[in-house]
PDB file of C-alpha atoms in Angstrom:
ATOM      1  CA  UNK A   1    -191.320 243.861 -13.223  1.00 60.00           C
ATOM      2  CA  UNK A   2    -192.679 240.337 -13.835  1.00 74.00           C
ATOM      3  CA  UNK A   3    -193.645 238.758 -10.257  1.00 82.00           C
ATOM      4  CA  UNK A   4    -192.376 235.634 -11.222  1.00 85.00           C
ATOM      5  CA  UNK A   5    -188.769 236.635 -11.516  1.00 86.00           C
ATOM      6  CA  UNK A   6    -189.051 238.348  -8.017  1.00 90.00           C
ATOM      7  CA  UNK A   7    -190.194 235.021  -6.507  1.00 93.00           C
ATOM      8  CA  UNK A   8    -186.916 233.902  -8.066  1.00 92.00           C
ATOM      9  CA  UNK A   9    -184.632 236.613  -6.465  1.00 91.00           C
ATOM     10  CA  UNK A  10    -186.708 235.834  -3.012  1.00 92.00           C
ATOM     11  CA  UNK A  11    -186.136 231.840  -3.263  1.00 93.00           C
ATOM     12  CA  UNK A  12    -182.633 232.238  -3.811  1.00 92.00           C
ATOM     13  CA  UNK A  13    -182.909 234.005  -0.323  1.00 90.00           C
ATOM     14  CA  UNK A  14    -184.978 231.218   1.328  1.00 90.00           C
ATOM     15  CA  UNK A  15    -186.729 228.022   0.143  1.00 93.00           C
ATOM     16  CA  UNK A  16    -190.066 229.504  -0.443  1.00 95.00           C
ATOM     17  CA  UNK A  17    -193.111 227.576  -1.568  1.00 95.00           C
ATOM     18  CA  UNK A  18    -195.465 228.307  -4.371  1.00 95.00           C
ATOM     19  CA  UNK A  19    -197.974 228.370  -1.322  1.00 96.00           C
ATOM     20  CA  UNK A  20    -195.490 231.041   0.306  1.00 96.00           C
ATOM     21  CA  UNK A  21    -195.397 233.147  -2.571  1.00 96.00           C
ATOM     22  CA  UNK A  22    -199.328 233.499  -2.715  1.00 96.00           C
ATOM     23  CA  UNK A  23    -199.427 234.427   0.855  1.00 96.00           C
ATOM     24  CA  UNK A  24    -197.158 237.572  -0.054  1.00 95.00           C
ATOM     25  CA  UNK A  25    -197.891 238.774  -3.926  1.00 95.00           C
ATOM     26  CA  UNK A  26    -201.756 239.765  -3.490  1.00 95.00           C
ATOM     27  CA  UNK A  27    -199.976 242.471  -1.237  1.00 95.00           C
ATOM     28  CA  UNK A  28    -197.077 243.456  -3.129  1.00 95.00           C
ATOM     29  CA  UNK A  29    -197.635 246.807  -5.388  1.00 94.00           C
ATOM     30  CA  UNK A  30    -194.988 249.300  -7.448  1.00 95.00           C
ATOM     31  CA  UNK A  31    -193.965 252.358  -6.401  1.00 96.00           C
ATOM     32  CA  UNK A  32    -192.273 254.769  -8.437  1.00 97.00           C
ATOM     33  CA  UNK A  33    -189.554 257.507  -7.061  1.00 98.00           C
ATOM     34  CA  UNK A  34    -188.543 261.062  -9.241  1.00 98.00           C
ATOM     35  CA  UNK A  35    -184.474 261.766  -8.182  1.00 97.00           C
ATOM     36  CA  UNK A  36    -184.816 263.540  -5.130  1.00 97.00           C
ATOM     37  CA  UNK A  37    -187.642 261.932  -3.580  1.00 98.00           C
ATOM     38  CA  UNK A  38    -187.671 260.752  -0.271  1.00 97.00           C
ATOM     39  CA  UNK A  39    -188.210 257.218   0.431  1.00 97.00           C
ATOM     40  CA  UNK A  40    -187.830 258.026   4.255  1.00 96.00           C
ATOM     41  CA  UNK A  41    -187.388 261.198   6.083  1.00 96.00           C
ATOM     42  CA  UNK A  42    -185.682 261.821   9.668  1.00 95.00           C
ATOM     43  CA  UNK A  43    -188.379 261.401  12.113  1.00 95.00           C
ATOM     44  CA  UNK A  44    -190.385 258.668  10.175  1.00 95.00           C
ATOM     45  CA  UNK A  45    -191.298 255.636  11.089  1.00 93.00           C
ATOM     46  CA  UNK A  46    -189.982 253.078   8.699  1.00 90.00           C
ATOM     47  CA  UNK A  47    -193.416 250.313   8.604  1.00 91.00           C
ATOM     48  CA  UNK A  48    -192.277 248.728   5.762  1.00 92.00           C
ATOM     49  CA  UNK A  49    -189.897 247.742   2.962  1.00 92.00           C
ATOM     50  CA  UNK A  50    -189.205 247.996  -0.440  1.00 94.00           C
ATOM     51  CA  UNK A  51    -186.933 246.019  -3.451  1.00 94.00           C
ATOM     52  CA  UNK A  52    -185.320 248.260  -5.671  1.00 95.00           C
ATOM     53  CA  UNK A  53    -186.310 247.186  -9.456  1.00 94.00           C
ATOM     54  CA  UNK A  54    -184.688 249.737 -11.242  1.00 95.00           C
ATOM     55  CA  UNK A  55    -182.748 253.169  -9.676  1.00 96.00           C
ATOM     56  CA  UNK A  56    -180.728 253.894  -6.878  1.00 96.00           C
ATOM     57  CA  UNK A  57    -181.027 255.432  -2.724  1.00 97.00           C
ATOM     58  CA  UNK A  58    -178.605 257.180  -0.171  1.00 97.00           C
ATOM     59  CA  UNK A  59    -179.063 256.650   3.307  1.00 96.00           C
ATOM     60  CA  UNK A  60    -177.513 259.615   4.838  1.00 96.00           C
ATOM     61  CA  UNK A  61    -178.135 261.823   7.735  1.00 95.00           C
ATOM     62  CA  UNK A  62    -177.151 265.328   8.486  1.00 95.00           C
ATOM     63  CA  UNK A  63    -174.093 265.922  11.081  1.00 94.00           C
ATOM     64  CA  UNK A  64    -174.065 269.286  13.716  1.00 94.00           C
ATOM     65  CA  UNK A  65    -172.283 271.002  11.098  1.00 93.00           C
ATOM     66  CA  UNK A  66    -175.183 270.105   8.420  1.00 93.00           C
ATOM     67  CA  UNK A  67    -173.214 268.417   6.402  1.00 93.00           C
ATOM     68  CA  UNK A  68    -175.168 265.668   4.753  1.00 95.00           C
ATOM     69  CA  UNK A  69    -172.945 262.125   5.472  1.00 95.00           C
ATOM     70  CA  UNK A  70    -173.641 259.325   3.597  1.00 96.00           C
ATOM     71  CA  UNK A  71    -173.979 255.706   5.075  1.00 94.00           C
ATOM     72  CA  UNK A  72    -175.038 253.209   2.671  1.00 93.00           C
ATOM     73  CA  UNK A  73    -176.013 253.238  -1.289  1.00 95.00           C
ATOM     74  CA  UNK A  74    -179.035 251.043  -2.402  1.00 94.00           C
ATOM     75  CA  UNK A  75    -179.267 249.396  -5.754  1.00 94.00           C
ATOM     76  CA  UNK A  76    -181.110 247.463  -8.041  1.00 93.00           C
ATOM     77  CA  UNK A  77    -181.837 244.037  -6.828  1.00 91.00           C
ATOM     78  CA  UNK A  78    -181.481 244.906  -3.224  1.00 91.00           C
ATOM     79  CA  UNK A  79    -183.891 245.955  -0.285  1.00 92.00           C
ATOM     80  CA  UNK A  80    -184.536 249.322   0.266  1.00 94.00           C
ATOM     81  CA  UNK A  81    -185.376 250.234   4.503  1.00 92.00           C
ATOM     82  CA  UNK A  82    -183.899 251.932   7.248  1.00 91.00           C
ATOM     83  CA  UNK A  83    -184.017 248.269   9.447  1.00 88.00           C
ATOM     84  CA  UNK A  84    -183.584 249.426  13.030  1.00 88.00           C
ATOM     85  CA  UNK A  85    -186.599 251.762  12.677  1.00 90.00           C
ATOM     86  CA  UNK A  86    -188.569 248.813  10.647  1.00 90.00           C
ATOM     87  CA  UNK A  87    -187.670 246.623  13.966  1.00 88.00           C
ATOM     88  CA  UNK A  88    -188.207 248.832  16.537  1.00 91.00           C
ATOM     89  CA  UNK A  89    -191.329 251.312  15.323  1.00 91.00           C
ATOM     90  CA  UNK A  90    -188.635 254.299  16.330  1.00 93.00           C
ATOM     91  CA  UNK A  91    -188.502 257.318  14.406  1.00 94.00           C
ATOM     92  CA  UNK A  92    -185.478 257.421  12.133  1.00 94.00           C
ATOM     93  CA  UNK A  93    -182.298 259.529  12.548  1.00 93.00           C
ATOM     94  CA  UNK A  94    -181.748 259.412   8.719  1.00 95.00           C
ATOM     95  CA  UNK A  95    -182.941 260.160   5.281  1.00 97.00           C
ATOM     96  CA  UNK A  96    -183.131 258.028   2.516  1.00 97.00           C
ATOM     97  CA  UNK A  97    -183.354 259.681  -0.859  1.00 98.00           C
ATOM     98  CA  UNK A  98    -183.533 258.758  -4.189  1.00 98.00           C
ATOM     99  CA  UNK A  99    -180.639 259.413  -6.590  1.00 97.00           C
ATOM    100  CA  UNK A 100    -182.275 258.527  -9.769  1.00 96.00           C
ATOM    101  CA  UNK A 101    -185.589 257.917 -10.914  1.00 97.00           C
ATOM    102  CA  UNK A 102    -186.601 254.508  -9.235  1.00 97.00           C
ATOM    103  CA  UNK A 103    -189.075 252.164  -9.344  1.00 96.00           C
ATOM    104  CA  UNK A 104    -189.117 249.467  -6.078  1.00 96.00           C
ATOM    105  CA  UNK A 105    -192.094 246.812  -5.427  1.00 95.00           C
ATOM    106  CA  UNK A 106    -193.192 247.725  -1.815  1.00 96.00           C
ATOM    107  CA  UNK A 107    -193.717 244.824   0.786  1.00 94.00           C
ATOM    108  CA  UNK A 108    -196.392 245.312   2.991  1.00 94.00           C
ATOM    109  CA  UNK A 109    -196.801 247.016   6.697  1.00 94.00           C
ATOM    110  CA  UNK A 110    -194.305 245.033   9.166  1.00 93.00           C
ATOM    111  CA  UNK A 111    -197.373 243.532  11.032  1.00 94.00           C
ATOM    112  CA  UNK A 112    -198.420 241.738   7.855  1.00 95.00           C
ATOM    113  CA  UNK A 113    -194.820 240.513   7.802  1.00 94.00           C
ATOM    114  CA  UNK A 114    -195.070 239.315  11.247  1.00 94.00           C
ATOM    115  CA  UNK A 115    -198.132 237.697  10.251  1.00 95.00           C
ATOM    116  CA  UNK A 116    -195.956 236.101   6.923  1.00 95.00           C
ATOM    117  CA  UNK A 117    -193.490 234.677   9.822  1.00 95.00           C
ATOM    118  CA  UNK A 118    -196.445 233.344  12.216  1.00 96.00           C
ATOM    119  CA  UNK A 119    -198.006 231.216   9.509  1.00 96.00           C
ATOM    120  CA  UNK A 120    -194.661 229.993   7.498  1.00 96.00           C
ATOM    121  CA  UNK A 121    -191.635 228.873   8.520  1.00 95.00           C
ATOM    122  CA  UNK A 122    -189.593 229.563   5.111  1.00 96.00           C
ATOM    123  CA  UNK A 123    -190.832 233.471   5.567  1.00 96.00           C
ATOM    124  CA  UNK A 124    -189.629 233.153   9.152  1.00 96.00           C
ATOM    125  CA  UNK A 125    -186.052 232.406   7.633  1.00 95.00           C
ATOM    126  CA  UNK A 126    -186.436 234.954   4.922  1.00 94.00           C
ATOM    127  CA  UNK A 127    -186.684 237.231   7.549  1.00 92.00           C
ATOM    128  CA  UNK A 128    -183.524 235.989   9.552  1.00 93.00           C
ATOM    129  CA  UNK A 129    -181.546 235.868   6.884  1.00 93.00           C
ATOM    130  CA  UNK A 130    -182.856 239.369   6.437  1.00 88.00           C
ATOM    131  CA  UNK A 131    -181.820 240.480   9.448  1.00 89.00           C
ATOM    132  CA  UNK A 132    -178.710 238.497   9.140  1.00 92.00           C
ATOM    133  CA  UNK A 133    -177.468 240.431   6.095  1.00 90.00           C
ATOM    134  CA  UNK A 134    -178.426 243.506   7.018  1.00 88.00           C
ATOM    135  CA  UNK A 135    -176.440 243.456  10.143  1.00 89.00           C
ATOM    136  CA  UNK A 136    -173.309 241.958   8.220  1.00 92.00           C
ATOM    137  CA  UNK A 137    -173.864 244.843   5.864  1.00 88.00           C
ATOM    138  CA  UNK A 138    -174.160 247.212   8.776  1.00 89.00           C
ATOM    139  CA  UNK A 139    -170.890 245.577  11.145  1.00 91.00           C
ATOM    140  CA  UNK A 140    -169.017 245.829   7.661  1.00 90.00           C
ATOM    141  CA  UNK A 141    -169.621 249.582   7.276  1.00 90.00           C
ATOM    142  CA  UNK A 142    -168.374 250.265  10.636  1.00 91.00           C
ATOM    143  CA  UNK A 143    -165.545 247.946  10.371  1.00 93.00           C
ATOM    144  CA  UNK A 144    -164.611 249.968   7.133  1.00 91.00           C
ATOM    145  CA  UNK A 145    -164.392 252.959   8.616  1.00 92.00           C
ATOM    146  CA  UNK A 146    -162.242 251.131  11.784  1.00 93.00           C
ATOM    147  CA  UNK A 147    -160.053 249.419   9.724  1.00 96.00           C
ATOM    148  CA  UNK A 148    -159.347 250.323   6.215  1.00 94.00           C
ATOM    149  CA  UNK A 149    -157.729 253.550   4.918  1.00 93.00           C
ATOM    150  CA  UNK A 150    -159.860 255.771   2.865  1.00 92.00           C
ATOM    151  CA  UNK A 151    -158.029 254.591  -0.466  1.00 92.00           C
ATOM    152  CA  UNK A 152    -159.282 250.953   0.625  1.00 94.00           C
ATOM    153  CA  UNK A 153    -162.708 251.776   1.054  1.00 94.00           C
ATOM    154  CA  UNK A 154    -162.253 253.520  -2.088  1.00 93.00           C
ATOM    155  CA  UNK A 155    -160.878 250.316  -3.780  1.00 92.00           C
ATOM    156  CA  UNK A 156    -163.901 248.151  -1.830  1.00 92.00           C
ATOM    157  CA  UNK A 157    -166.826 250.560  -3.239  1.00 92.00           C
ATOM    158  CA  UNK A 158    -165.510 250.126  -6.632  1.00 91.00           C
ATOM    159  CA  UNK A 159    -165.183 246.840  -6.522  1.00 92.00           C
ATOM    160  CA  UNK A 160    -168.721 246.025  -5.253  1.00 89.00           C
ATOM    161  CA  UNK A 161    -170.044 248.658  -7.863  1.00 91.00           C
ATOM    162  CA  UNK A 162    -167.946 249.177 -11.211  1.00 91.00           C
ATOM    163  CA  UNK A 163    -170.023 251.593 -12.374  1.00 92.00           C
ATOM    164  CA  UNK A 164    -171.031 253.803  -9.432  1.00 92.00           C
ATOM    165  CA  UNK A 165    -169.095 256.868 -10.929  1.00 91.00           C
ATOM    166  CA  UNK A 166    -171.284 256.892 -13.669  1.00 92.00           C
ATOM    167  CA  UNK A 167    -174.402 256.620 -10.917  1.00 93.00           C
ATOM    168  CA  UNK A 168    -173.210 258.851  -8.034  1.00 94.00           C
ATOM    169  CA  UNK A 169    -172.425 261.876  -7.573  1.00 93.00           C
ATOM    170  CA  UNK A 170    -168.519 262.906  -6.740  1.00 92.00           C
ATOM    171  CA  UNK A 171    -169.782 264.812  -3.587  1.00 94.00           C
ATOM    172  CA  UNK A 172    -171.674 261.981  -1.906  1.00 95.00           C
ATOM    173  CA  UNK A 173    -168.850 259.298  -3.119  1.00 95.00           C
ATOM    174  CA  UNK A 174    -166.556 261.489  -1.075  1.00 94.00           C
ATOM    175  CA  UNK A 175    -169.004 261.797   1.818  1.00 94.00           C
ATOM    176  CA  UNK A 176    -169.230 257.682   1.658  1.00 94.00           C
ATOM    177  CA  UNK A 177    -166.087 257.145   1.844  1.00 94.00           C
ATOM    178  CA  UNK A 178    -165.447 259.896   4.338  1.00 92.00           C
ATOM    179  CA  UNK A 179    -163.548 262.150   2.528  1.00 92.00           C
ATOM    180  CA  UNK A 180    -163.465 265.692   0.883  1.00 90.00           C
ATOM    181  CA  UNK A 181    -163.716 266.008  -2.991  1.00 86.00           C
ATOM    182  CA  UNK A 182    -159.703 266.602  -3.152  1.00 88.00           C
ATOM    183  CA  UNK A 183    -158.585 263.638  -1.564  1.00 91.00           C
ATOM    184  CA  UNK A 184    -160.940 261.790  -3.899  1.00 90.00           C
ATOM    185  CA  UNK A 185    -159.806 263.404  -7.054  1.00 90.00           C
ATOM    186  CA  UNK A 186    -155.772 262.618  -5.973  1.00 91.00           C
ATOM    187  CA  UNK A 187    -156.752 259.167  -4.746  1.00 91.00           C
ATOM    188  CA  UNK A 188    -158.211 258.789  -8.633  1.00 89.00           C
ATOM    189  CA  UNK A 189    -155.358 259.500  -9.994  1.00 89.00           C
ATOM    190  CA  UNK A 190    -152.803 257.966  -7.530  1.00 88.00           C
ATOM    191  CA  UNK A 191    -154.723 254.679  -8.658  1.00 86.00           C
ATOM    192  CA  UNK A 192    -154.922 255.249 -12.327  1.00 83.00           C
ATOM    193  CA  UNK A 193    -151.130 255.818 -12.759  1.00 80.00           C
ATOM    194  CA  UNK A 194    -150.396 252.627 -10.622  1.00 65.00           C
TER     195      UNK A 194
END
C-alpha cells in the first residue's frame, strides 16, 4: 500500500503533521495473513495494532459449550486489535482470526505509541479518538444484542456491509448475529419476499 494514502486515512482521523507522520512511518512494516491465521490467540498479549489493507478478521471466543461466538468482523480500512488487552497488557479472552488472505500495515509496540502521545499532541488525539471509537463500536455491540431483534441486527450488518455474504461465512454470520443457521436462512427469505 502506498504510505502516503495511509497518512491520508490517519489525518482524516486527527490533524496530523508532516512532522507527525515521520515520527510514525520509519516504524510501520506489512504483514501478510493466509485464511486461518491467527492475528491473536486467547491468552496473548495484544502489544500492538494493525490496519487492515486488504482481507478480513473475526474476533470470536469460544463459549463452555465450545461453540465458537463471534463478536466483531474487521475490514479493510479499519484497525485490527483486541483494545482492552492493548490497554491493559492482560492476556486476551478471544481469538482473532483471519477469514481471508490479508495483508494489514502493523503499528508498532504500545510503548512506542505511548512515546508517539508523549512527544505530539495530534497523536495524543489520534489515540483518543481511538479509544473513543472503539468503545462506541464496543457499547453498540452490546446495545445490539439489548435492544434490537435478531432480524434488526440482521438488517444493521447488512447495511454497514453490502457485501458480507459474499465475504463471510453463513455459520459465523449466524453466530454474529446470535442465531442458528435456520433462523438465518428464514429471516433471508422473510426479507426478500417483503
Amino acid at each position: 500500500m502506498d504510505l502516503e494514502r495511509l497518512y491520508s486515512i490517519f489525518k482524516a482521523i486527527s490533524p496530523l503533521t508532516d512532522e507527525d507522520w515521520q515520527l510514525l512511518e520509519p516504524q510501520l512494516y506489512v504483514k501478510k495473513f493466509r485464511k486461518g491465521d491467527f492475528y491473536l490467540r486467547a491468552d496473548d498479549t495484544e502489544s500492538q495494532m494493525g490496519f487492515i489493507i486488504q482481507g478480513s478478521f473475526r474476533w470470536y471466543f469460544v463459549n463452555p459449550k465450545g461453540e465458537e461466538v463471534n463478536f466483531h468482523f474487521f475490514f479493510e480500512n479499519s484497525f485490527v486489535v483486541e483494545y482492552m488487552g492493548f490497554l491493559t497488557l492482560k492476556p486476551s479472552q478471544m481469538h482473532i482470526e483471519a477469514m481471508e488472505d490479508s495483508t494489514l500495515v502493523m503499528l508498532p509496540k504500545r510503548h512506542k505509541i505511548l512515546e508517539l502521545y508523549e512527544v505530539s499532541r495530534n497523536w495524543e488525539l489520534f489515540g483518543r479518538i481511538m479509544a473513543e471509537t472503539t468503545y462506541i463500536a464496543t457499547a453498540g455491540r452490546v446495545q445490539d444484542f439489548l435492544f434490537h431483534s435478531a432480524e434488526e441486527r440482521y438488517i444493521t450488518l447488512l447495511s454497514l456491509h453490502p457485501d458480507i455474504f459474499q465475504r463471510v461465512s453463513l455459520a459465523n454470520i449466524s453466530s454474529y448475529l446470535g442465531i442458528k443457521g435456520p433462523s438465518l436462512s428464514r429471516i433471508r427469505r422473510r426479507l426478500s419476499k417483503g
